[in-house]
Coordinates of C-alpha atoms in Angstrom, one line a residue:
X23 CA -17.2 13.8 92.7
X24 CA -15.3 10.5 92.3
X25 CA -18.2 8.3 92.6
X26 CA -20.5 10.7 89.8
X27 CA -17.9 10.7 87.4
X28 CA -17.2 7.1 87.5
X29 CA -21.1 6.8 86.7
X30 CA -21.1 9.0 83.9
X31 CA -17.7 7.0 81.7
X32 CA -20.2 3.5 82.7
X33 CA -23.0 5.0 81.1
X34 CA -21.3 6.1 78.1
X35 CA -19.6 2.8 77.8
X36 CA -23.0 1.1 77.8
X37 CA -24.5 3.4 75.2
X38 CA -21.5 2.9 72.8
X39 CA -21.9 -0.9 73.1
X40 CA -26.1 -0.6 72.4
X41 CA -25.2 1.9 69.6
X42 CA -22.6 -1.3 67.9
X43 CA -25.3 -3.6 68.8
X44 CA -27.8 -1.7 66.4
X45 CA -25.6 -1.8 63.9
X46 CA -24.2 -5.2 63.7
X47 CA -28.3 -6.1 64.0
X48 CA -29.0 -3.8 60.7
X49 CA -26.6 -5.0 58.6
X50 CA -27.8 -8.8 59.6
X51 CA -31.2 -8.0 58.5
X52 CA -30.4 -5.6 55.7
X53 CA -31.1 -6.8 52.0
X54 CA -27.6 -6.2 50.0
X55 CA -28.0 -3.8 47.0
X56 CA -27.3 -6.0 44.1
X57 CA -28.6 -3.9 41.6
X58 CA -26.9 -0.6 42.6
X59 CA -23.4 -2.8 42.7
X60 CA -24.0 -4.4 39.1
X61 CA -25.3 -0.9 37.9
X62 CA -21.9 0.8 39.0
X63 CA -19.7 -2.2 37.7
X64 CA -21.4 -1.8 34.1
X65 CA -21.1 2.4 34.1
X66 CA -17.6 1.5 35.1
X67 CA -17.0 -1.2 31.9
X68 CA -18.4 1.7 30.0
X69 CA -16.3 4.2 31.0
X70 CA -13.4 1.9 30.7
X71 CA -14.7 1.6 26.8
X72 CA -15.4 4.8 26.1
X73 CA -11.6 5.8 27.4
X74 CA -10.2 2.8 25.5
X75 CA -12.3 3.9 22.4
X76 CA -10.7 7.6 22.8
X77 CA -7.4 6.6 23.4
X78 CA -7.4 4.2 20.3
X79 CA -8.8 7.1 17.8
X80 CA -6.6 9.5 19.2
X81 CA -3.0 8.2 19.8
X82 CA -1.6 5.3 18.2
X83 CA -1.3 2.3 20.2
X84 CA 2.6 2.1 19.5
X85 CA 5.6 4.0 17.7
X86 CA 5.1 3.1 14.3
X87 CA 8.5 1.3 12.8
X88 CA 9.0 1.8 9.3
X89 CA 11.1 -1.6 7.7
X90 CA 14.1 -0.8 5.2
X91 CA 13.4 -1.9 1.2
X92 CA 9.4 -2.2 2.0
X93 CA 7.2 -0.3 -0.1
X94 CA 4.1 0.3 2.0
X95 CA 6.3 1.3 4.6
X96 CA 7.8 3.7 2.5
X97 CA 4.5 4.8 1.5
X98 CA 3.1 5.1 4.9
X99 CA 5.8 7.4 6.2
X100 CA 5.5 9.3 2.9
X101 CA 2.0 10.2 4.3
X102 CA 2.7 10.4 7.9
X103 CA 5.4 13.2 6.8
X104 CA 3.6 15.1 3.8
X105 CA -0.1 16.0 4.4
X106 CA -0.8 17.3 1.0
X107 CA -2.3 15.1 -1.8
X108 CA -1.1 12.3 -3.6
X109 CA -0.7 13.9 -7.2
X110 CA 1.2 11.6 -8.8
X111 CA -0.7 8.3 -7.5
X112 CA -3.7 9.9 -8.0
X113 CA -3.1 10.2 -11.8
X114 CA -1.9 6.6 -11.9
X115 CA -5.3 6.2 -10.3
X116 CA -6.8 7.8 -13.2
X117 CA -5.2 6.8 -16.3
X118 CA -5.9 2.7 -15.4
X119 CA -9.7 3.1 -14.2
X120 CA -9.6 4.8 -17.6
X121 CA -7.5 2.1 -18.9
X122 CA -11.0 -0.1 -17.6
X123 CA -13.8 1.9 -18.3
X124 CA -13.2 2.5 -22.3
X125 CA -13.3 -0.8 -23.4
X126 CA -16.6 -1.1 -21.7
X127 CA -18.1 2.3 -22.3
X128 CA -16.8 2.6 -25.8
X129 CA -18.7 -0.8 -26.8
X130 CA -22.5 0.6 -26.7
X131 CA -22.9 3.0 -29.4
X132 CA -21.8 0.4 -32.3
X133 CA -23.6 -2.2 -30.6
X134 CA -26.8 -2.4 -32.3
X135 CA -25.1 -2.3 -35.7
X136 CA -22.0 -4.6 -34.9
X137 CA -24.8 -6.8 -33.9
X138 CA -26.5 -6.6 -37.0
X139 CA -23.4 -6.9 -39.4
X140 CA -22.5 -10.3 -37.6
X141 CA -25.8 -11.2 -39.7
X142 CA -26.8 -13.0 -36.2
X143 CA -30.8 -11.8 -35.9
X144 CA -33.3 -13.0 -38.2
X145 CA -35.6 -10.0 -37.5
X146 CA -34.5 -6.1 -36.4
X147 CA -36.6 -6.6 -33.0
X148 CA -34.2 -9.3 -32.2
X149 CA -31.3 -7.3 -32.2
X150 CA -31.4 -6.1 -28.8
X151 CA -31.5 -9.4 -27.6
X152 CA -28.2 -11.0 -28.9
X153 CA -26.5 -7.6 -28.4
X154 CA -27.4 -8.3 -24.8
X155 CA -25.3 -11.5 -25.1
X156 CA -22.2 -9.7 -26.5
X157 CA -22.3 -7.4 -23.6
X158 CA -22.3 -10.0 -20.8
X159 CA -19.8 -11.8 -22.2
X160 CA -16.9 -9.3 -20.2
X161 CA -18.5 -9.2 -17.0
X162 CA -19.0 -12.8 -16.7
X163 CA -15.5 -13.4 -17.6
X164 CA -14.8 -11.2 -14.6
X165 CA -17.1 -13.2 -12.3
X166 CA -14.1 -16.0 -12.3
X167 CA -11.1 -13.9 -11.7
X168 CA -12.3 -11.0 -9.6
X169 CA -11.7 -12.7 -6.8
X170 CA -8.2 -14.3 -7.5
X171 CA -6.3 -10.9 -8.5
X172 CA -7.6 -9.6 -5.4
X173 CA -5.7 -12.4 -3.4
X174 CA -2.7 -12.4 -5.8
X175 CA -2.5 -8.2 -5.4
X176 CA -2.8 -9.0 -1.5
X177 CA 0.1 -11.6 -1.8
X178 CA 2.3 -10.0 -4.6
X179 CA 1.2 -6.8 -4.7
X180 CA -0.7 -4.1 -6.7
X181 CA 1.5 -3.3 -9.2
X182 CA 1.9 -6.6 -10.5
X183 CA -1.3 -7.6 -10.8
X184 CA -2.4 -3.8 -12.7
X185 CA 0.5 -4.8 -15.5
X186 CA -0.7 -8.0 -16.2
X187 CA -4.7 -6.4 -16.9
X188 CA -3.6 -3.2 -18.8
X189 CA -1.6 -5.6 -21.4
X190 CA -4.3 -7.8 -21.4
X191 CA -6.6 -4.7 -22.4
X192 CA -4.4 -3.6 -24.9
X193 CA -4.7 -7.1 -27.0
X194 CA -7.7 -8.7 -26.4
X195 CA -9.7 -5.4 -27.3
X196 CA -7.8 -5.1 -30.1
X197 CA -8.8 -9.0 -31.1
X198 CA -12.1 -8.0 -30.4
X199 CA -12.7 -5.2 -32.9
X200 CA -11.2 -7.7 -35.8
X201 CA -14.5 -9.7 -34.6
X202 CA -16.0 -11.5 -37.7
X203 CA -18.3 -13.8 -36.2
X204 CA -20.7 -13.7 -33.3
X205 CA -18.8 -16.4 -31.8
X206 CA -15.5 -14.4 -31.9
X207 CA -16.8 -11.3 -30.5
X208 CA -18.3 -13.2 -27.4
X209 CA -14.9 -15.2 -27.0
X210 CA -13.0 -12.4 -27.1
X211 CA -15.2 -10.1 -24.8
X212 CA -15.0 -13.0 -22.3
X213 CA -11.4 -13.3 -22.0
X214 CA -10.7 -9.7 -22.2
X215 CA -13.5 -9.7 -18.8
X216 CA -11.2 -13.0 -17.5
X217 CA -8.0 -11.2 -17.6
X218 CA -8.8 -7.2 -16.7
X219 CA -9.0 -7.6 -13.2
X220 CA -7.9 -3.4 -13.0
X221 CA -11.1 -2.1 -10.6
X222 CA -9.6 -4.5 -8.2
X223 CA -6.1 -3.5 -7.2
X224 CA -6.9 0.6 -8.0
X225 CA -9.7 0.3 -5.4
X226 CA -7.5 -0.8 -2.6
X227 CA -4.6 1.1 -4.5
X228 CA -6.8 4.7 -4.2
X229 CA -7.5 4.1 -0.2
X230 CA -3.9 3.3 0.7
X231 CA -2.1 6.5 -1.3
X232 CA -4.4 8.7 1.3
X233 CA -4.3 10.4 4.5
X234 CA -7.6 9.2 6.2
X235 CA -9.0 13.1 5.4
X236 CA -8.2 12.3 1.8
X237 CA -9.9 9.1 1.5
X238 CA -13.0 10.1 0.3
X239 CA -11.8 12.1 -2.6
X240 CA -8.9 9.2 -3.3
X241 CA -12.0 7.0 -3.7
X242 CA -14.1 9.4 -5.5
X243 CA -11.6 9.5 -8.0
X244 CA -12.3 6.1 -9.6
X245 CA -15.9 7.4 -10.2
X246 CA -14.7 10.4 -11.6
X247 CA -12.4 8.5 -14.2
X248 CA -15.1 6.1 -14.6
X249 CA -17.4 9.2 -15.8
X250 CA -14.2 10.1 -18.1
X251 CA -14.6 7.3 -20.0
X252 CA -18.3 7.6 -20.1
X253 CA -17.2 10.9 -21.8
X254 CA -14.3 9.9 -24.2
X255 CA -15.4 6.0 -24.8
X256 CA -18.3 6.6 -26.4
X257 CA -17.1 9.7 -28.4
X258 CA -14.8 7.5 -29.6
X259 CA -16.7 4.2 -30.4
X260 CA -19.5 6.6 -31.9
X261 CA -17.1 8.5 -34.2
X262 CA -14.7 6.3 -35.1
X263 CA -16.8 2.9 -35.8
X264 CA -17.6 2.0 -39.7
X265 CA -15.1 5.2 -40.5
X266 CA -15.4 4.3 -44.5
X267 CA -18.9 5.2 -44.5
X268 CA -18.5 8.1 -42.2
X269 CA -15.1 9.2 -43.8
X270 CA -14.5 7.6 -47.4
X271 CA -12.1 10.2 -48.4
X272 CA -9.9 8.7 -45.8
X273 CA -10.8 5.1 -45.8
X274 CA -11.9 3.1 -48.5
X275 CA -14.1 0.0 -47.8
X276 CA -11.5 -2.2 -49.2
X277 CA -8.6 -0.9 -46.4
X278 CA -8.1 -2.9 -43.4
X279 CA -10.5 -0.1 -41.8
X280 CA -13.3 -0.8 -44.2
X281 CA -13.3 -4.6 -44.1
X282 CA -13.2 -4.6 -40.5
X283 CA -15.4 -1.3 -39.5
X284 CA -15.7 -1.6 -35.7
X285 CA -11.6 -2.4 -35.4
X286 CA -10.6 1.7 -35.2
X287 CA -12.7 2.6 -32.0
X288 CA -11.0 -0.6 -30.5
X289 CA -7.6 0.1 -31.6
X290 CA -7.2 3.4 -30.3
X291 CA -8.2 2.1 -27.0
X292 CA -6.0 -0.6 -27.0
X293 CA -2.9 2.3 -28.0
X294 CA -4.0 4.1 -24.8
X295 CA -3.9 1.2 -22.8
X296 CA -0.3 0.1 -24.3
X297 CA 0.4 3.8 -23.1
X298 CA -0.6 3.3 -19.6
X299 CA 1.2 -0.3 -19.3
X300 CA 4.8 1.7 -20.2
X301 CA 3.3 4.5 -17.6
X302 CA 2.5 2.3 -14.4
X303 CA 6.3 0.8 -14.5
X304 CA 7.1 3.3 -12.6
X305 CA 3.9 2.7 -10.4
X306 CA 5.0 2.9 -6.6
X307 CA 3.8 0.2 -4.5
X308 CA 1.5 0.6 -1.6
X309 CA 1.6 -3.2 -0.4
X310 CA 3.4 -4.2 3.1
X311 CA 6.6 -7.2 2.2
X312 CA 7.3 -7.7 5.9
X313 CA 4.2 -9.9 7.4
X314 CA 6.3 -12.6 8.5
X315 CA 7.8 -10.5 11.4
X316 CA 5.7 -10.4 14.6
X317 CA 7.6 -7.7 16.5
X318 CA 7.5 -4.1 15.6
X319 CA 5.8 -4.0 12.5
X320 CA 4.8 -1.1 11.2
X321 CA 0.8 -1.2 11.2
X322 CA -2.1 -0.2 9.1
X323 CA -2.7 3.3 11.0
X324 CA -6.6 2.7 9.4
X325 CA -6.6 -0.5 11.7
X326 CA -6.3 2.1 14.8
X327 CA -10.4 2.8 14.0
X328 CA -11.2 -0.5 13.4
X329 CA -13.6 -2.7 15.2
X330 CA -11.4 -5.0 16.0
X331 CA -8.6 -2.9 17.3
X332 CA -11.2 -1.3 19.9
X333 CA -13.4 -4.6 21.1
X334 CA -10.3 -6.8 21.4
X335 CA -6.6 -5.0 22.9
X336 CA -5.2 -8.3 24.0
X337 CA -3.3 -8.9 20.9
X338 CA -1.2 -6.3 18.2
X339 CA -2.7 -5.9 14.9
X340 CA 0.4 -7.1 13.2
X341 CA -0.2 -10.0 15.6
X342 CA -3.5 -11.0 14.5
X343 CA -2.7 -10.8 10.9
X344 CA -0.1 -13.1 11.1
X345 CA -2.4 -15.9 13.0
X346 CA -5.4 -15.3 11.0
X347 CA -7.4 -13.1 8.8
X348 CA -10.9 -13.1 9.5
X349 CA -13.7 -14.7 7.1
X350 CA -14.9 -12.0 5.0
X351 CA -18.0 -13.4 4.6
X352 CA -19.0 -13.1 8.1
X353 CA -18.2 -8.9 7.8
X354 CA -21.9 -7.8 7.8
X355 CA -21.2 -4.1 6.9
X356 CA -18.7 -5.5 4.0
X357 CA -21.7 -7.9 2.8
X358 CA -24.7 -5.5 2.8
X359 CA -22.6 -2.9 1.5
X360 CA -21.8 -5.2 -1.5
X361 CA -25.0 -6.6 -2.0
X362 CA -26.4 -2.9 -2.5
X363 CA -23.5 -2.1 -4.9
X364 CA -24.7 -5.5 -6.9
X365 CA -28.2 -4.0 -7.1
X366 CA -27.6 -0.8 -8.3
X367 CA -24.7 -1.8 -10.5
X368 CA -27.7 -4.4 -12.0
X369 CA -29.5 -1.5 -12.7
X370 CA -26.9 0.8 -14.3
X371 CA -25.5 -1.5 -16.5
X372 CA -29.0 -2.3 -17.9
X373 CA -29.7 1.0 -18.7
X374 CA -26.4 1.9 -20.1
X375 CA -27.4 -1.0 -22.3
X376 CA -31.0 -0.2 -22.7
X377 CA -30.2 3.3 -23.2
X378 CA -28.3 3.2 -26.5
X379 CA -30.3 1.0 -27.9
X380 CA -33.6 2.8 -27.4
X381 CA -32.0 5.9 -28.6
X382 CA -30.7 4.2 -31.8
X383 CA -34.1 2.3 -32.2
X384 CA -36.7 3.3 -34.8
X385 CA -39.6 5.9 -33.9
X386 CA -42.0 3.9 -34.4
X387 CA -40.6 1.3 -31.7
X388 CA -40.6 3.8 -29.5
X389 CA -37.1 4.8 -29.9
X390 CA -35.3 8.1 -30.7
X391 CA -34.0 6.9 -34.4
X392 CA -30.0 8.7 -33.1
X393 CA -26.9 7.2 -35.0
X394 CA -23.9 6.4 -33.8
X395 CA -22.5 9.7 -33.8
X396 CA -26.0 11.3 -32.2
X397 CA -25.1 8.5 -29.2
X398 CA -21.7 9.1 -29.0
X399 CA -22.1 13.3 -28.6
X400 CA -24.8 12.7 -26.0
X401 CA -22.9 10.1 -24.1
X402 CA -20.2 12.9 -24.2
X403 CA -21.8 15.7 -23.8
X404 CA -23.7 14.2 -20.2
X405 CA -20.2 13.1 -19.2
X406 CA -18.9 16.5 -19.4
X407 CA -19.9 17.8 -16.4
X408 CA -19.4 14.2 -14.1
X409 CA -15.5 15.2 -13.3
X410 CA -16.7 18.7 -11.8
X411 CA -19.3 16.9 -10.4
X412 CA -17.4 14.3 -8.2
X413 CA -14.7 16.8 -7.6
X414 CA -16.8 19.5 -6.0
X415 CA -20.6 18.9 -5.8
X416 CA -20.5 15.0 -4.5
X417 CA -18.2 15.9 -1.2
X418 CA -20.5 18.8 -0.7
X419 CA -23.5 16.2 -1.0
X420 CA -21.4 13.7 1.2
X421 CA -20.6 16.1 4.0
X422 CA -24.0 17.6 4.3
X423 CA -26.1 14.1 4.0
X424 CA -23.9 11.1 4.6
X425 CA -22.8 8.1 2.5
X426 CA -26.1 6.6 2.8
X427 CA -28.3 9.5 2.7
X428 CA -26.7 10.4 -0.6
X429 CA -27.2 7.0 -1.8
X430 CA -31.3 7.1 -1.2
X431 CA -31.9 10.5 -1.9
X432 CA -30.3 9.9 -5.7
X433 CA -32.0 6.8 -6.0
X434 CA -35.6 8.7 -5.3
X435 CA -34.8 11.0 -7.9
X436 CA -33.3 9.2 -10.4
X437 CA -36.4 7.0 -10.4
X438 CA -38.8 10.1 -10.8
X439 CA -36.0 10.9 -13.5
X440 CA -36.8 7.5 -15.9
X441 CA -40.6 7.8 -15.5
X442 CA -40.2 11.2 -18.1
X443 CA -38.1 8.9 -20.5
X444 CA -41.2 7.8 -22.3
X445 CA -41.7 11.0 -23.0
X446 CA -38.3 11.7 -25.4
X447 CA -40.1 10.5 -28.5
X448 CA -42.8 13.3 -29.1
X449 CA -39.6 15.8 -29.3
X450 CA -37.5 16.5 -32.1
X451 CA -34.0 18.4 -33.7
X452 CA -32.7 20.8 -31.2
X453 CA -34.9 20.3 -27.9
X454 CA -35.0 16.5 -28.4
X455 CA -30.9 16.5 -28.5
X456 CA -30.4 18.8 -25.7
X457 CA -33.6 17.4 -23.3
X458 CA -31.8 13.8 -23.7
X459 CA -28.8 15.0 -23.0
X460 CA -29.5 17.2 -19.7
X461 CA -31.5 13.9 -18.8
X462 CA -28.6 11.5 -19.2
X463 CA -26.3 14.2 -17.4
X464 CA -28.3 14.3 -14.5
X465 CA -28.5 10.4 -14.4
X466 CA -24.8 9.4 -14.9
X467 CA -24.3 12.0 -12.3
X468 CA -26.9 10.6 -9.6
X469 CA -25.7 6.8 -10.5
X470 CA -22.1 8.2 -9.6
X471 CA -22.8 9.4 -6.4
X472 CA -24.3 6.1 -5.8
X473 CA -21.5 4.1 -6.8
X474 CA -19.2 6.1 -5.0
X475 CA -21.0 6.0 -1.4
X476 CA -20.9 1.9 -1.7
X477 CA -17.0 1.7 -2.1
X478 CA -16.4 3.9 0.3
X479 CA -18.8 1.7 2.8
X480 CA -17.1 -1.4 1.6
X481 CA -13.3 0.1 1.8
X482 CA -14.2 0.7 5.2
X483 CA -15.1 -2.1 6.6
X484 CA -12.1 -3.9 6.0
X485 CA -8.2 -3.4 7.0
X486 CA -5.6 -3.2 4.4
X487 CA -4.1 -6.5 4.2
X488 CA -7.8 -7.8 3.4
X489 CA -8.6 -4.8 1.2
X490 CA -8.0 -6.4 -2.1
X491 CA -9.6 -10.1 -1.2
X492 CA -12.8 -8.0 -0.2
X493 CA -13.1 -5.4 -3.1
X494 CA -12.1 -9.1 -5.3
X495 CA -15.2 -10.0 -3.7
X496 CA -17.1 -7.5 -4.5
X497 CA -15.9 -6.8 -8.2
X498 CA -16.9 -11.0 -8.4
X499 CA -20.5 -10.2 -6.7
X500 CA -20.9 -6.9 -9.3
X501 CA -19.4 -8.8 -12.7
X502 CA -22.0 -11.3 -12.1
X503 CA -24.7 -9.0 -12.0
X504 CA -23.1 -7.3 -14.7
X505 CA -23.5 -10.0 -17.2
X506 CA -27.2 -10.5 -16.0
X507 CA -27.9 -7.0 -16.6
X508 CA -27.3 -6.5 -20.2
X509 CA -29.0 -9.7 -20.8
X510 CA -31.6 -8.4 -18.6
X511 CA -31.9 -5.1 -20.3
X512 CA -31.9 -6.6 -24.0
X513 CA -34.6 -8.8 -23.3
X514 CA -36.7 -6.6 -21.8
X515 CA -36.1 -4.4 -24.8
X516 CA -36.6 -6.8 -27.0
X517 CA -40.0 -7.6 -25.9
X518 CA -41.0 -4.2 -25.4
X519 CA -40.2 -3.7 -29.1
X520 CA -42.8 -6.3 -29.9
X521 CA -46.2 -5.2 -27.8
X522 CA -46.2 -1.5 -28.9
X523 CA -49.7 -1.7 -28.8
X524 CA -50.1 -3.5 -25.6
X525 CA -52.9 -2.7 -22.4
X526 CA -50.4 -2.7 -19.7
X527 CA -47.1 -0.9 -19.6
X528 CA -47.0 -1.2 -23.7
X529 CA -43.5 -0.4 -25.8
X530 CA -40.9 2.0 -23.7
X531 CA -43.1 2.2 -20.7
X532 CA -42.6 -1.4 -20.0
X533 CA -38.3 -1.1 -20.5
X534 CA -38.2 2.0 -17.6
X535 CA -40.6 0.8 -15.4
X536 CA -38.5 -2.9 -15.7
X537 CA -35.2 -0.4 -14.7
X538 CA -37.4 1.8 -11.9
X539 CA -38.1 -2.1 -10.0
X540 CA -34.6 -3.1 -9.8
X541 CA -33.8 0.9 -8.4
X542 CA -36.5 0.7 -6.0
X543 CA -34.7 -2.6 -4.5
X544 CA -31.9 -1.2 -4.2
X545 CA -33.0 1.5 -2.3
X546 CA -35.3 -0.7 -0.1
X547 CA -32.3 -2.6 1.2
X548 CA -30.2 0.7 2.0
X549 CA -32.1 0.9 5.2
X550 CA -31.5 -0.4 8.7
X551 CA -31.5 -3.6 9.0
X552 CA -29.7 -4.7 6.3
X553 CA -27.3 -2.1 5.6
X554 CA -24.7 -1.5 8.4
X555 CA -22.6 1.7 8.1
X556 CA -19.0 0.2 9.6
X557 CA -18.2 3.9 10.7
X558 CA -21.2 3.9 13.4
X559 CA -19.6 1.1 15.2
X560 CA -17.0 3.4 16.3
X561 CA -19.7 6.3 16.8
X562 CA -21.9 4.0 18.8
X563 CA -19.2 3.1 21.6
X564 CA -18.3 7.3 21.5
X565 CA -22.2 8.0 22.2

C-alpha cells in the first residue's frame, strides 16, 4: 500500500512539471497581441475623454469666487442667482443697436435726391453711381477702428467705449445733414463710420448679460433692433427729408429747414442718440477688472464648454488668460464664420442700396417711379413684422433646423425671392405697393435670420475676454465689405440703367442677377469644409 501510493504522488509530480513545461514553451513561441493591447489603451483614452468631456459640461471645474468692486463678477453672480431674463440690459441692448442702425438705415430713401441736389452728376443715370460713394464712406470709416474699440472695450470696458460712439452719432450725423457739398457729406459719413464703433461692444455686451439658455435670444436681439431701425429710419428719413416741399405751411424754404432739406431726418436721430448717451450712464458693466490675479479668479462659466478647457486640463482658465490669449486668426470656426457673415453682409448692403434706388428710379429704367415717402412707408411697413419675427418665428426656425441650416435654407429662398423682382414694374397703385412690400418683408426677414445665425457662430467660438477683439474683427472684415457693396450696387445700377435694351441680362435683370451671384457664394461656403460649427467640437468628443 506504501510502495503504490508513493508511485501515484511521483507520477503526479511528473505530470505537473510536463504540464509547466508546456506552458513556459507556449508563451516562448507565442506572437504577443500588439493590436488588441493598443486597441484597449485607445478605448481607454476615449473613455477617459468622454468622462472628462462630461464632467467639464456638467460641473464646474472649481467654486466660482466672486471679487469685491468688480463688475463682471457682480454680473456673473447676478446670473448664477436669478435665472430670469435680463430686462433692463436687454433694453440697453436695444436702444444703442438702434442708436447704430438709424443713421444707416435712415440715409437710403433721400439718397438719390441728396445726390442730385449736391449738383454732383452730369446725367440722371449717373446718380446711382456717386450715391454709391456717399454710402461707403461710413463703412469704410469703420474698417479702421472696428478693430481697436474692440481691444479698448476688452481693456477698459464696454461701457466706455458705447459712450464715446453714441456721442459721436449724435454730432457727426447732425454735421452730416448740414452737408452742402459732395465733399462734406463723404467727410462727414466717414468719420461718423470712424468713431461709431457701437455693434462692437453690444455684441459681446448681449452674450455676457445671458444665462447660456438665454443666449440665443440675447443675440437675436441686435437683429431684432437692427429690423427696428429698418422700420423707424427710413420712415423717418422718407418723411421728414426736404420738409418745405412736403410741408410749406410749416417750413418755408428760406428757414434753416428749407435751406438745408436733408438736416431734419438727421437731426432727430442725432436727439435720440443724445437720449441714449444720458440713458447708458447708468449702463452696468459686464467686463472682468481682476485679470492680474492668478489664484481664484472667478471664471468665464462659457469657458467650461470651450475647446480648450476640454483638450487641455493642465492649466486653470484664469491661468491661461493671464500668460496668453490665443491668435484669433488661427480660430477656424471664428474665421469661416466671419468670412460668411462678410459675404452675405456684401450682399445685403447692396441691395439695401440697390433697392431704394430702383424703386425711386424712373419706369422707363426699369424702376418703380416711388418718392421718398412711397420708400419710406414700404421700408416701414416690411419692418413691421421683423421684431415678431426674431422674437418668435426665428427660435422656432433655429431649434427645428440649426444655425446653419437656417442660414442655407433662407439663402435658397431669398434667391428664388429676387428673380420675381424684375417683375414689380408691369404692376401698379394698390397691388404694386402692397406686392413690393410683402416682398421686401419677406426679404429683410430671411436676411435677418441670416445675420443672426453668423453671430451666434462667431460669439461662440471665442471666450469672453477675447469676445470683443473677435467681434472687432469681424465688424473690420463686414465694414470693409460694407463700403464695397454700395459701390458695388451703384455701379451695377448704374450700368444697368444704361443697356435697357441689351441681349443678355438687359436693365433690372442684370442688377438681381449681379445680387443672386454674391448670395449664391455665400451659401456655397456655408458647407463643410469651410464652415466649422464651434458647438460640434464638443458634440463630436460626446459621440
Amino acid at each position: 500500500m506504501t510502495i503504490s501510493l508513493q508511485k501515484k504522488q511521483n507520477t503526479s509530480k511528473r505530470n505537473i512539471k510536463k504540464q509547466s513545461e508546456k506552458k513556459k514553451t507556449t508563451r516562448l513561441f507565442q506572437k504577443p497581441n500588439i493590436k488588441s493591447r493598443t486597441s484597449t489603451a485607445t478605448a481607454a483614452v476615449d473613455r477617459q475623454k468622454q468622462q472628462m468631456a462630461r464632467s467639464v459640461l456638467e460641473e464646474p471645474l472649481r467654486e466660482k469666487v466672486y471679487y469685491e468692486g468688480c463688475p463682471g463678477c457682480v454680473m456673473d453672480k447676478r446670473k448664477d442667482t436669478y435665472s430670469g431674463l435680463p430686462y433692463r440690459e436687454f433694453f440697453y441692448v436695444w436702444i444703442v443697436t438702434l442708436s447704430s442702425t438709424l443713421p444707416a438705415s435712415s440715409l437710403y430713401p433721400f439718397l438719390y435726391f441728396m445726390t442730385r441736389d449736391l449738383n454732383i452728376t452730369k446725367t440722371e443715370e449717373d446718380i446711382g453711381f456717386y450715391a454709391g460713394f456717399i454710402g461707403a464712406s461710413f463703412m469704410l470709416g469703420r474698417v479702421f477702428t472696428s478693430v481697436i474699440w474692440g481691444m479698448v472695450s476688452d481693456r477698459y470696458g464696454r461701457k466706455w467705449v458705447i459712450l464715446i460712439c453714441v456721442m459721436s452719432v449724435a454730432i457727426l450725423n447732425s454735421l452730416f445733414g448740414l452737408s452742402t457739398r459732395f465733399w462734406m457729406a463723404i467727410l462727414t459719413r466717414f468719420l461718423l463710420g470712424l468713431l461709431n464703433g457701437l455693434l462692437v461692444p453690444i455684441k459681446a455686451y448681449s452674450s455676457e448679460i445671458c444665462r447660456p439658455e438665454h443666449q440665443a435670444l440675447g443675440l437675436s436681439l441686435i437683429t431684432i433692433a437692427w429690423g427696428t431701425g429698418l422700420i423707424i429710419g427710413p420712415a423717418i428719413g422718407g418723411n421728414l427729408a426736404l420738409p418745405a416741399e412736403k410741408y410749406p405751411n410749416i417750413f418755408s424754404s428760406d428757414s434753416l429747414f428749407g435751406r438745408f432739406p436733408y438736416f431734419l431726418p438727421c437731426l432727430c436721430i442725432s436727439t435720440f442718440a443724445l437720449c441714449t448717451f444720458v440713458a447708458c450712464l447708468w449702463l452696468p458693466e459686464s467686463l472682468h477688472t481682476h485679470r492680474d490675479r492668478s489664484e481664484n479668479s472667478c471664471k468665464d462659466p462659457e469657458s467650461t464648454i470651450s475647446w480648450d478647457s476640454i483638450g487641455n486640463t493642465s492649466k486653470t482658465d484664469d491661468e491661461e488668460n493671464v500668460e496668453s490669449k490665443p491668435s484669433l486668426l488661427k480660430n477656424w470656426p471664428l474665421i469661416s464664420s466671419i468670412i460668411v457673415y462678410c459675404v452675405f453682409t456684401l450682399h445685403d448692403t447692396a441691395y439695401s442700396e440697390v433697392f431704394s434706388l430702383w424703386t425711386v428710379s424712373d419706369k422707363q429704367y426699369g424702376g418703380l417711379s416711388f418718392s421718398s415717402n412711397d420708400v419710406g412707408e414700404v421700408l416701414a411697413i416690411s419692418g413691421s413684422c421683423l421684431f415678431l419675427f426674431q422674437l418668435i418665428i426665428y427660435p422656432l426656425v433655429e431649434r427645428g433646423f440649426g444655425v446653419i441650416m437656417s442660414i442655407r435654407i433662407a439663402a435658397v429662398i431669398s434667391m428664388v425671392l429676387l428673380s420675381t423682382f424684375t417683375l414689380y414694374s408691369k404692376l401698379s397703385g394698390f397691388w404694386l405697393m402692397f406686392i413690393v412690400s410683402c416682398a421686401s418683408l419677406i426679404k429683410n426677414s430671411l436676411s435677418m435670420t441670416i445675420i443672426t445665425g453668423t453671430l451666434i457662430l462667431q460669439n461662440n467660438a471665442v471666450k469672453q475676454h477675447q469676445r470683443g477683439a473677435a467681434n472687432g474683427l469681424s465688424m473690420t472684415a463686414q465694414s470693409l465689405f460694407s463700403a464695397i457693396a454700395p459701390v458695388y450696387g451703384g455701379a451695377i445700377f448704374s450700368l444697368a440703367q444704361k443697356r435697357q435694351v441689351s441681349s443678355f441680362l438687359p436693365g433690372d435683370l442684370l442688377i438681381f442677377f449681379a445680387l443672386n451671384a454674391v448670395e449664391l457664394l455665400g451659401l456655397v461656403l456655408t458647407f463643410k469644409p469651410f464652415l466649422m460649427n464651434p458647438n460640434k467640437q464638443t458634440e463630436d468628443l460626446l459621440a
